[in-house]
XYZ file of C-alpha atoms in Angstrom:
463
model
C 0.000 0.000 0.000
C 0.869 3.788 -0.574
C 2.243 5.666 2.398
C -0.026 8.779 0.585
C -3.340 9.863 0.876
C -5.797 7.610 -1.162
C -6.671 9.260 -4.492
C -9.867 11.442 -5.116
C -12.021 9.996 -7.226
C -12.492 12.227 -10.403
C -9.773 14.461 -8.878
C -5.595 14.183 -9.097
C -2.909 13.313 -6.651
C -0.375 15.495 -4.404
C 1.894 14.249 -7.463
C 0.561 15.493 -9.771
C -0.821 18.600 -8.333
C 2.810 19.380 -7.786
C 4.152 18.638 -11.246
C 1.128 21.336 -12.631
C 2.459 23.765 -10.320
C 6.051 23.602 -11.467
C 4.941 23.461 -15.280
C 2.934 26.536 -14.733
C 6.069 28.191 -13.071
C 8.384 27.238 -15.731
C 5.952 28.198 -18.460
C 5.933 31.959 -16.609
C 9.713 31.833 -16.435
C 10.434 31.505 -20.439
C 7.573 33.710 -21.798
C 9.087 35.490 -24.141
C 7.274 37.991 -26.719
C 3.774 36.515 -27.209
C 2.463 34.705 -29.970
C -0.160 35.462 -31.990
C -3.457 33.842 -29.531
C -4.633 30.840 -31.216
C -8.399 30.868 -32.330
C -10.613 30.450 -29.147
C -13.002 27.707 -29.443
C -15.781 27.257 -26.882
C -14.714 25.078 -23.778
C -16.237 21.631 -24.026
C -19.252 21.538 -21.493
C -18.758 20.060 -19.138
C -20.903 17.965 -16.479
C -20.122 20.534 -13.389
C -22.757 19.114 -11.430
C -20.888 15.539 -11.686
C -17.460 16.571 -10.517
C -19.103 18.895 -7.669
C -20.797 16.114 -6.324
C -17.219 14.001 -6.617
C -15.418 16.611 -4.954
C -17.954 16.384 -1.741
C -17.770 12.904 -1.631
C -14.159 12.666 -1.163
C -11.668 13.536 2.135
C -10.533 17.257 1.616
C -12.381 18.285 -1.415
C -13.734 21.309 0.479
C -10.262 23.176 -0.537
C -9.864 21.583 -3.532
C -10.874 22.807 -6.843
C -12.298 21.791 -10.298
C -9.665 21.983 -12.720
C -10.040 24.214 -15.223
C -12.551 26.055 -13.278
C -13.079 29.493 -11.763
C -12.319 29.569 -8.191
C -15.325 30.753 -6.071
C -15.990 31.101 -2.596
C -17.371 28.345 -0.623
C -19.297 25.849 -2.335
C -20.455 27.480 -5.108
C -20.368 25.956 -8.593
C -18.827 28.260 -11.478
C -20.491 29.643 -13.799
C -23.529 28.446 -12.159
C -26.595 30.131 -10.246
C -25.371 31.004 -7.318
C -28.640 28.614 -5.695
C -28.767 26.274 -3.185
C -31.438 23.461 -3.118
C -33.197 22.886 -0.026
C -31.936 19.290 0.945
C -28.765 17.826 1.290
C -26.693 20.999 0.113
C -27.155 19.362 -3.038
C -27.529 21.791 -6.377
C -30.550 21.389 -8.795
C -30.098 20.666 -12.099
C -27.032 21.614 -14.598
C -25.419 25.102 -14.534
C -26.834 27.870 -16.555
C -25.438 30.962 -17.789
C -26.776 34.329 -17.490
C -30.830 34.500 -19.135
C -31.070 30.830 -19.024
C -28.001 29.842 -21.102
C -25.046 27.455 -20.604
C -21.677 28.676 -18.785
C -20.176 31.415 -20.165
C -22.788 32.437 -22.611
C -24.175 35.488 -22.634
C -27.889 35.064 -22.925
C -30.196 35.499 -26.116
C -29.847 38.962 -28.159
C -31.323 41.958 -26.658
C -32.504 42.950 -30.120
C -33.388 39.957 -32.231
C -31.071 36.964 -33.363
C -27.499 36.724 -34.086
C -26.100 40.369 -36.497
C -30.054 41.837 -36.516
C -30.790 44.992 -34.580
C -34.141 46.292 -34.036
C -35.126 49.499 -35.525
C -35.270 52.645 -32.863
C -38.871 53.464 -32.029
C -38.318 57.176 -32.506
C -37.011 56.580 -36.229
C -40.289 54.872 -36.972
C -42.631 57.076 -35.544
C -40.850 59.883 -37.368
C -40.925 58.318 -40.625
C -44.839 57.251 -40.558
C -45.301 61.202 -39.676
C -43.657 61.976 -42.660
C -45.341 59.725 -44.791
C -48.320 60.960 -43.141
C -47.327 64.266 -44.093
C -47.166 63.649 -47.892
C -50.418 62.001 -48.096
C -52.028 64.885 -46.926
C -50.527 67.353 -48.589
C -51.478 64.955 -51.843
C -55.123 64.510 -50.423
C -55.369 68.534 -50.183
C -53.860 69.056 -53.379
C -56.400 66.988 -55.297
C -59.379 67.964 -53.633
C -58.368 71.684 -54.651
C -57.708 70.617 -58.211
C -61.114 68.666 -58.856
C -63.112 69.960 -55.698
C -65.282 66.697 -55.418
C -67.221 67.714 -52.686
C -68.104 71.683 -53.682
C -71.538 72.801 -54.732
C -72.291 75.130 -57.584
C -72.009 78.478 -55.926
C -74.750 81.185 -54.978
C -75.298 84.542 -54.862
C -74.898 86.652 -58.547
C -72.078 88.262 -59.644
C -71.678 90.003 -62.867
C -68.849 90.543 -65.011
C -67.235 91.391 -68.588
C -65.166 88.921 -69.733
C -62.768 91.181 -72.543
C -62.226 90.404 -76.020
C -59.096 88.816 -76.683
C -58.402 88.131 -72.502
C -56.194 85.073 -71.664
C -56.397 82.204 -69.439
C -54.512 83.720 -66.928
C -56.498 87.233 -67.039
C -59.957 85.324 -66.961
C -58.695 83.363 -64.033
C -57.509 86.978 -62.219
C -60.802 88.400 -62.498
C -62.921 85.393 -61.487
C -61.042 85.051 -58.115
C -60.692 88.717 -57.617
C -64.676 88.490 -58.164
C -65.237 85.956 -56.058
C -66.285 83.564 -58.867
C -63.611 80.884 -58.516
C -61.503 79.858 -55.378
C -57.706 80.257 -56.899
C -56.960 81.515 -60.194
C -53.964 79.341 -60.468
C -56.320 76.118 -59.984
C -58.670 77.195 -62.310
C -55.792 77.475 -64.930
C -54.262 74.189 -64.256
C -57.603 72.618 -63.984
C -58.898 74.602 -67.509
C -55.182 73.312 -69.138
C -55.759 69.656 -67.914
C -59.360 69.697 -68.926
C -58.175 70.720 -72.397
C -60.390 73.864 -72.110
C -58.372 76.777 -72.141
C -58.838 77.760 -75.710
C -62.492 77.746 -76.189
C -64.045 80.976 -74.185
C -66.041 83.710 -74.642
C -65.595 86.754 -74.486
C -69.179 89.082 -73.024
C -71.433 89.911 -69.895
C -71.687 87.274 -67.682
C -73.827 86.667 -64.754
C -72.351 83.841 -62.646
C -72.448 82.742 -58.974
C -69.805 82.974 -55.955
C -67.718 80.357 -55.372
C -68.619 78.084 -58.472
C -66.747 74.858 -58.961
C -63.966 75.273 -61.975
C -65.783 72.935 -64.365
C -69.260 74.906 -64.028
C -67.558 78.404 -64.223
C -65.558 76.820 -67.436
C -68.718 75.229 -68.934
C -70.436 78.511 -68.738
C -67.524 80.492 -70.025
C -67.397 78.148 -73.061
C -71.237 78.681 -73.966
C -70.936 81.869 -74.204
C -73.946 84.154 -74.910
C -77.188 82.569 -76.819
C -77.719 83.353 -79.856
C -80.515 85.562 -79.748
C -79.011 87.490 -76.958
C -77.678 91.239 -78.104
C -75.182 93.127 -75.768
C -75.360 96.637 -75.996
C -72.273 98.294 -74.086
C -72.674 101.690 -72.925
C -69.359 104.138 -72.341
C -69.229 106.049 -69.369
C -69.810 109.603 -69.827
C -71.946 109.830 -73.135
C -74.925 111.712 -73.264
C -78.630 110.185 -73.972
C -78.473 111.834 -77.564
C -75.006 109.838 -77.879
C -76.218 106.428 -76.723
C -79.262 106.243 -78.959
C -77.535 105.308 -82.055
C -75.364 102.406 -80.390
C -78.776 100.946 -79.431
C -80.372 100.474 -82.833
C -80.782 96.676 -82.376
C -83.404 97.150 -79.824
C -87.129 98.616 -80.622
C -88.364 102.312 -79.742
C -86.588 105.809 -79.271
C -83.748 105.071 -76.638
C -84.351 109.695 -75.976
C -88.129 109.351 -75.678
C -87.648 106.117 -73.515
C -84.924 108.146 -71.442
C -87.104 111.004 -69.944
C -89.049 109.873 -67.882
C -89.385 105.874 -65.800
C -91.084 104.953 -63.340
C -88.211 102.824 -61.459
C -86.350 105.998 -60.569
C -87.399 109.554 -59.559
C -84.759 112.324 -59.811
C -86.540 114.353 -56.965
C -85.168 110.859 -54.670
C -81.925 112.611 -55.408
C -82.822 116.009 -54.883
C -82.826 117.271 -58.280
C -85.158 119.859 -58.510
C -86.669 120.275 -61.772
C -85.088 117.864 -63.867
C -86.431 117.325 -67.254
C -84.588 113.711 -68.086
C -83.072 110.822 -66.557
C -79.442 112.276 -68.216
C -76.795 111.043 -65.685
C -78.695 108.524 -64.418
C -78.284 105.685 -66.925
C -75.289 104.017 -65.214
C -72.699 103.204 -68.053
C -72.124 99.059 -68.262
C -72.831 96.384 -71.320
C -75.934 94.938 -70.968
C -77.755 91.792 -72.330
C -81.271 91.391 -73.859
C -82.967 89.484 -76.042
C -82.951 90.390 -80.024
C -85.708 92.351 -80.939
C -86.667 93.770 -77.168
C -88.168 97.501 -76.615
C -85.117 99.599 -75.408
C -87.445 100.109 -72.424
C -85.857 97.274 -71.058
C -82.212 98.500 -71.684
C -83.452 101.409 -69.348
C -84.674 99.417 -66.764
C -81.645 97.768 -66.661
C -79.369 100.936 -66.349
C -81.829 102.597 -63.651
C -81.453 99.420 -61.675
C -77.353 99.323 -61.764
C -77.753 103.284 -60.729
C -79.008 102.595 -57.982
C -77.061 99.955 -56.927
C -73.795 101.283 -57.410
C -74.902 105.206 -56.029
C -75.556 103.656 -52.755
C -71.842 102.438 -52.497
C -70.842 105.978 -52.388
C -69.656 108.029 -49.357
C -71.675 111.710 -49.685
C -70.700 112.632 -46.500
C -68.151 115.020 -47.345
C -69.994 116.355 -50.277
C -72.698 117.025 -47.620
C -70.170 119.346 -45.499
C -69.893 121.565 -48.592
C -73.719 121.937 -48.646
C -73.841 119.474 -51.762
C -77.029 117.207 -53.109
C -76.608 113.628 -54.148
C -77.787 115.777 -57.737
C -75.099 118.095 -57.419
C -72.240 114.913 -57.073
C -74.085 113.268 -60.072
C -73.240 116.546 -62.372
C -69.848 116.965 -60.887
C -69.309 113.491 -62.020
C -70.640 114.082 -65.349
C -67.976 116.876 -65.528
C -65.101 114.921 -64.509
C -65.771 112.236 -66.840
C -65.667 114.447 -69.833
C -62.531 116.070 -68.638
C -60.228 113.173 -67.430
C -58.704 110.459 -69.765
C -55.980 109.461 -66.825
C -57.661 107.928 -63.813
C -55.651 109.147 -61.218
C -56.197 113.220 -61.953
C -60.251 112.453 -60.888
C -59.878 113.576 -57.576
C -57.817 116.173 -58.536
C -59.956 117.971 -61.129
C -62.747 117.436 -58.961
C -61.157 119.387 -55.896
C -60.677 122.635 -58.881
C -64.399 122.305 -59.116
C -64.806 122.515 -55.754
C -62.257 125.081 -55.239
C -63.552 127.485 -57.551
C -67.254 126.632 -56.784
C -65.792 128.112 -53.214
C -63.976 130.831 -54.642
C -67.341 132.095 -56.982
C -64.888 131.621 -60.045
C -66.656 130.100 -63.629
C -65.789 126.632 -63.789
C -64.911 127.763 -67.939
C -65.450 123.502 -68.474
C -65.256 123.466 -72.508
C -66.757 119.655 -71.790
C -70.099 121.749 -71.104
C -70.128 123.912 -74.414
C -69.683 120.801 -76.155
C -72.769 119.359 -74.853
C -74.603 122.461 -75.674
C -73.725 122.517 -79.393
C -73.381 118.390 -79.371
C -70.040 118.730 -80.924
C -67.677 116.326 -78.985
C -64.564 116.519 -81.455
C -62.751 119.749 -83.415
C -61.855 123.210 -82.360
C -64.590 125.100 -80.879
C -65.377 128.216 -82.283
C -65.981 131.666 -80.304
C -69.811 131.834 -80.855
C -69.891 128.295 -79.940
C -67.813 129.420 -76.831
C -70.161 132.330 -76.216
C -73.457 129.559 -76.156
C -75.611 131.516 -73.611
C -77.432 128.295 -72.674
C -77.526 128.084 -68.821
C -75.191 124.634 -69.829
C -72.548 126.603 -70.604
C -70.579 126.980 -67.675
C -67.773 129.718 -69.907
C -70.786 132.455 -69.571
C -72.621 131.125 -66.244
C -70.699 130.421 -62.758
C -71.616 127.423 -60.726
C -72.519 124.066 -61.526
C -74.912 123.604 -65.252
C -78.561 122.264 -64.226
C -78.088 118.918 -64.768
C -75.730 116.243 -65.690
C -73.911 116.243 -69.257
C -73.743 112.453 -69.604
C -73.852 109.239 -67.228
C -70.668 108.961 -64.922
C -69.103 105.911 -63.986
C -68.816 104.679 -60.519
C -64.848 106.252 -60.051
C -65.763 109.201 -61.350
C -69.012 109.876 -58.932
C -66.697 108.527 -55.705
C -64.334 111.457 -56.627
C -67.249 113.588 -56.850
C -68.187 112.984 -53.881
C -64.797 112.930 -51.956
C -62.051 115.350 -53.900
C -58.498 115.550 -52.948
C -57.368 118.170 -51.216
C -55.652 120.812 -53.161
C -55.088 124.665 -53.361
C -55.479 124.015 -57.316
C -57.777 125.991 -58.955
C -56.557 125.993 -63.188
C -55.807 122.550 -65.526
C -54.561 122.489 -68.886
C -53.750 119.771 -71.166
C -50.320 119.323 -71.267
C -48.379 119.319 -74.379
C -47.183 115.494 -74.968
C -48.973 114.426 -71.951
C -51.240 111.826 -73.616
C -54.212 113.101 -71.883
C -52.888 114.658 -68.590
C -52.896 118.043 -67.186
C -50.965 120.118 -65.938
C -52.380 121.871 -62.542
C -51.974 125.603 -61.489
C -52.445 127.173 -58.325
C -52.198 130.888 -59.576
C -53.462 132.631 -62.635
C -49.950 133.302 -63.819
C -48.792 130.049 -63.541
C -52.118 128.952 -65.479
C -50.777 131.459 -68.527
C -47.558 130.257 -68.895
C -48.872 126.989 -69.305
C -51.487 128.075 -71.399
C -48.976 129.641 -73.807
C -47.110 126.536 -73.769
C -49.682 124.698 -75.197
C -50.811 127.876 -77.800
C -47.177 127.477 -79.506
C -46.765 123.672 -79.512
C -49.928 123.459 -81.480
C -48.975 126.557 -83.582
C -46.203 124.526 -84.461
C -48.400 121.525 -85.221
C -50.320 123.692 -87.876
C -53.043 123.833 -85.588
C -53.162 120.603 -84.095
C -53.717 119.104 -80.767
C -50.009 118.742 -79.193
C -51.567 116.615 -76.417
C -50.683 113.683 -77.966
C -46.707 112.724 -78.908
C-alpha cells in the first residue's frame, strides 16, 4: 500500500498537483514575446454538477478545486446560479449561464437573433409622420384641383369677360370676383381639362364660389344666340347712346325722360327734365328684338345699386345734393382720360365753386352745341345756354352724360388741393398740368398755344 493519501475519485494526486504547479512556473519563467493567440473555441461543457458532487464525496475536497474552473468562494459551482437546493446541500439541475443559457454564454440577443438589430422606435414614428405628411398634402392638393365635394355656388355676380383676354387674365378676375376659389387652380384645372382655348368673351352673370368645371362650362357657352349686348361708355350723353342701341325697338331719348323705377326728386334734383346722368354706363344683355325700355330698366337698376356704395358725406359738409355729385361726375368724366387726376380735377371744381370763379369747363359747351370733337369756335364758346358753364358760374342744371362709378366717388370725396386751373399738357397723352395761380395757369397756357402753332393747328396733347 501507498504511504499517501488515497486518491480522489475524479480528482488528481499530491503528485501530480505538484508537477502542474512547477509546469505553470516554468511556463511563466520563459515567456518570451507573445504569440499570436490561437483561435478560441468554446470550452467543451462540461458535467459541473458531476465533478461537484465528486469533490464532496471525497476527504478534503472542500479546498480543492475543479480543474479548469473558476475559483469561487465556498461551495459554489462556477459559472452556475449562485442557488442552493433545499436538501442535502445538493444543487438542482445543470449550470446555466446568465438568461437561461449554458456557462459562459451570454444570454439570447437583446434585439433579435445573431447580427439583426431592431429598428429605434423614434425613427419609426418619425418616418410614418412623414409619410403621413405627404399624403395629406397629396389629399389637399387633389381635392383643390377637382373639388369633389363643392356645390355650384350662390349669390350673382356680374362681369365682362374682354375680347381677346387670356387664361390667366380670366382666371384673375374670377377670383378677384369671387367667382372661382384660386386663379392658379382654375388654370391648371382649364389646361388639364383641355379647355383653355375655347371661351367667350361678353357679360356674364355667374355665382360665388362656383366649382372650376361649371364656371368653365359657362364660359365656353358663351352668350345665346338671340341674346344682343349693348355696351354703354361712361360719360356719353342720352343723344349719344341712342344710335349704339339700334338693335333694340323704340326711341332710346323718348324712352330716357321719364321711368317709373327711378325719380330724380329721390336725389334732390329739382326740376329735372330727363333721366341724363342717371343711366349708369355698363354692357348689358337682352334678347334680339326687345323695346329699349328694357335697356333702361336695366341701367336705372345698376344706378341705384352702385350710387348707394358711395360716401356723400363730405360732399354734404360743402352743402352738396346727391344731384349736385351726379353733375360733378358728369364733368369729370368728360374732362379726365388718366384715372388718377379724378380727384384732382374734382377738388378745382370745388375750389372754384368756393372761390365764386366760372368753372370755364369746354366739356359743357360741347354738350350744348353736341359737338364732342374739333376746335370750338368763339360763338360756340359764347353759347348763352344756362349749360354753358364759360358764360354762367356754378354748376350747369343737370348732368352732361352718365358717370361711372370712379368718377361719382371722386365727386363725392375730392383731394385736397389749393389748385384751382388745368390744362392739357403738351405730350402728356391726356394729362394736365395743374396751377395754383393765374400766372402760372398762362404760362402753361402759352405753352400749349405754340406747340400746337407749331403743329399747324393741331392738338399737341398727344406725342
Amino acid at each position: 500500500m501507498s504511504d499517501g493519501p488515497p486518491p480522489v475519485p475524479g480528482g488528481r494526486s499530491p503528485e501530480e498537483r505538484e508537477a502542474a504547479r512547477r509546469e505553470r512556473e516554468a511556463r511563466r519563467a520563459g515567456r518570451g514575446a507573445p504569440s499570436p493567440p490561437a483561435p478560441q473555441q468554446p470550452p467543451p461543457e462540461r458535467d459541473w454538477l458531476a465533478e461537484a458532487e465528486a469533490l464532496t464525496r471525497a476527504p478534503g475536497a472542500e479546498s480543492e478545486a475543479i480543474p479548469g474552473a473558476p475559483a469561487v468562494e465556498s461551495d459554489a459551482i462556477p459559472g452556475a446560479p449562485a442557488q442552493r437546493a433545499a436538501e442535502g446541500g445538493r444543487f438542482r439541475g445543470r449550470a446555466r449561464g446568465p438568461r437561461g443559457g449554458p456557462p459562459g454564454d451570454g444570454g439570447p440577443p437583446r434585439f433579435g437573433g445573431p447580427g439583426r438589430a431592431r429598428r429605434p422606435r423614434g425613427r419609426r414614428l418619425f418616418a410614418l409622420a412623414a409619410v403621413s405628411v405627404v399624403l395629406l398634402g397629396v389629399a389637399w392638393f387633389l381635392a383643390s384641383l377637382f373639388q369633389p365635394f363643392k356645390g355650384d355656388g350662390e349669390g350673382e355676380v356680374r362681369l365682362t369677360i374682354p375680347q381677346g383676354a387670356s387664361l390667366g387674365e380670366i382666371a384673375d378676375l374670377l377670383e378677384s370676383k369671387g367667382v372661382v376659389s384660386s386663379s392658379s387652380f382654375f388654370q391648371l384645372r382649364a389646361r388639364l381639362a383641355g379647355r383653355s382655348g375655347n371661351l367667350k368673351p361678353g357679360n356674364y352673370t355667374l355665382a360665388r364660389d362656383m366649382t372650376f368645371m361649371g364656371a368653365l362650362d359657362r364660359l365656353e357657352q358663351g352668350l345665346p344666340p338671340d341674346v344682343v349686348q349693348i355696351g354703354v361708355p361712361e360719360g356719353l350723353s342720352r343723344a349719344e347712346v341712342a344710335p349704339r342701341v339700334r338693335r333694340l325697338k323704340g326711341n332710346y331719348v323718348k324712352a330716357t325722360r321719364r321711368n317709373p323705377n327711378l325719380d330724380p326728386r329721390d336725389y334732390k334734383a329739382k326740376g329735372a327734365k330727363s333721366l341724363e346722368g342717371f343711366l349708369f354706363p355698363a354692357t348689358y344683355e337682352l334678347k334680339k328684338g326687345q323695346r329699349v325700355r328694357r335697356l333702361v330698366d336695366q341701367q336705372l337698376v345698376a344706378f341705384r345699386r352702385n350710387f348707394e356704395t358711395v360716401d356723400l358725406r363730405y360732399a354734404r359738409s360743402r352743402n352738396l345734393t346727391p344731384y349736385d355729385v351726379l353733375i360733378i361726375a358728369s364733368l369729370i368724366e368728360r374732362e379726365v382720360q388718366v384715372p388718377k387726376e379724378r380727384p384732382i380735377v374734382a377738388s378745382v371744381i370745388y375750389n372754384r365753386l368756393k372761390a365764386g370763379l366760372r368753372l370755364d369747363i369746354d366739356a359743357t359747351v360741347r354738350f350744348v352745341v353736341k359737338k364732342w370733337s374739333g376746335a370750338l369756335r368763339v360763338s360756340e364758346l359764347q353759347n348763352p345756354s344756362p349749360y354753358n358753364t364759360r358764360v354762367h358760374t356754378g354748376l350747369p342744371p343737370g348732368p352732361i352724360g352718365s358717370p361711372g362709378l370712379a368718377s361719382i366717388k371722386a365727386a363725392a370725396r375730392p383731394a385736397k388741393t389749393n389748385y384751382l386751373f388745368y390744362v392739357a399738357a403738351v405730350c402728356g397723352n391726356g394729362s394736365h398740368k395743374f396751377a395754383s395761380t393765374d400766372a402760372q395757369f398762362q404760362r402753361y397756357v402759352d405753352a400749349y398755344n405754340r406747340a400746337r402753332d407749331e403743329r399747324g393747328g393741331k392738338s399737341p396733347t398727344e406725342c
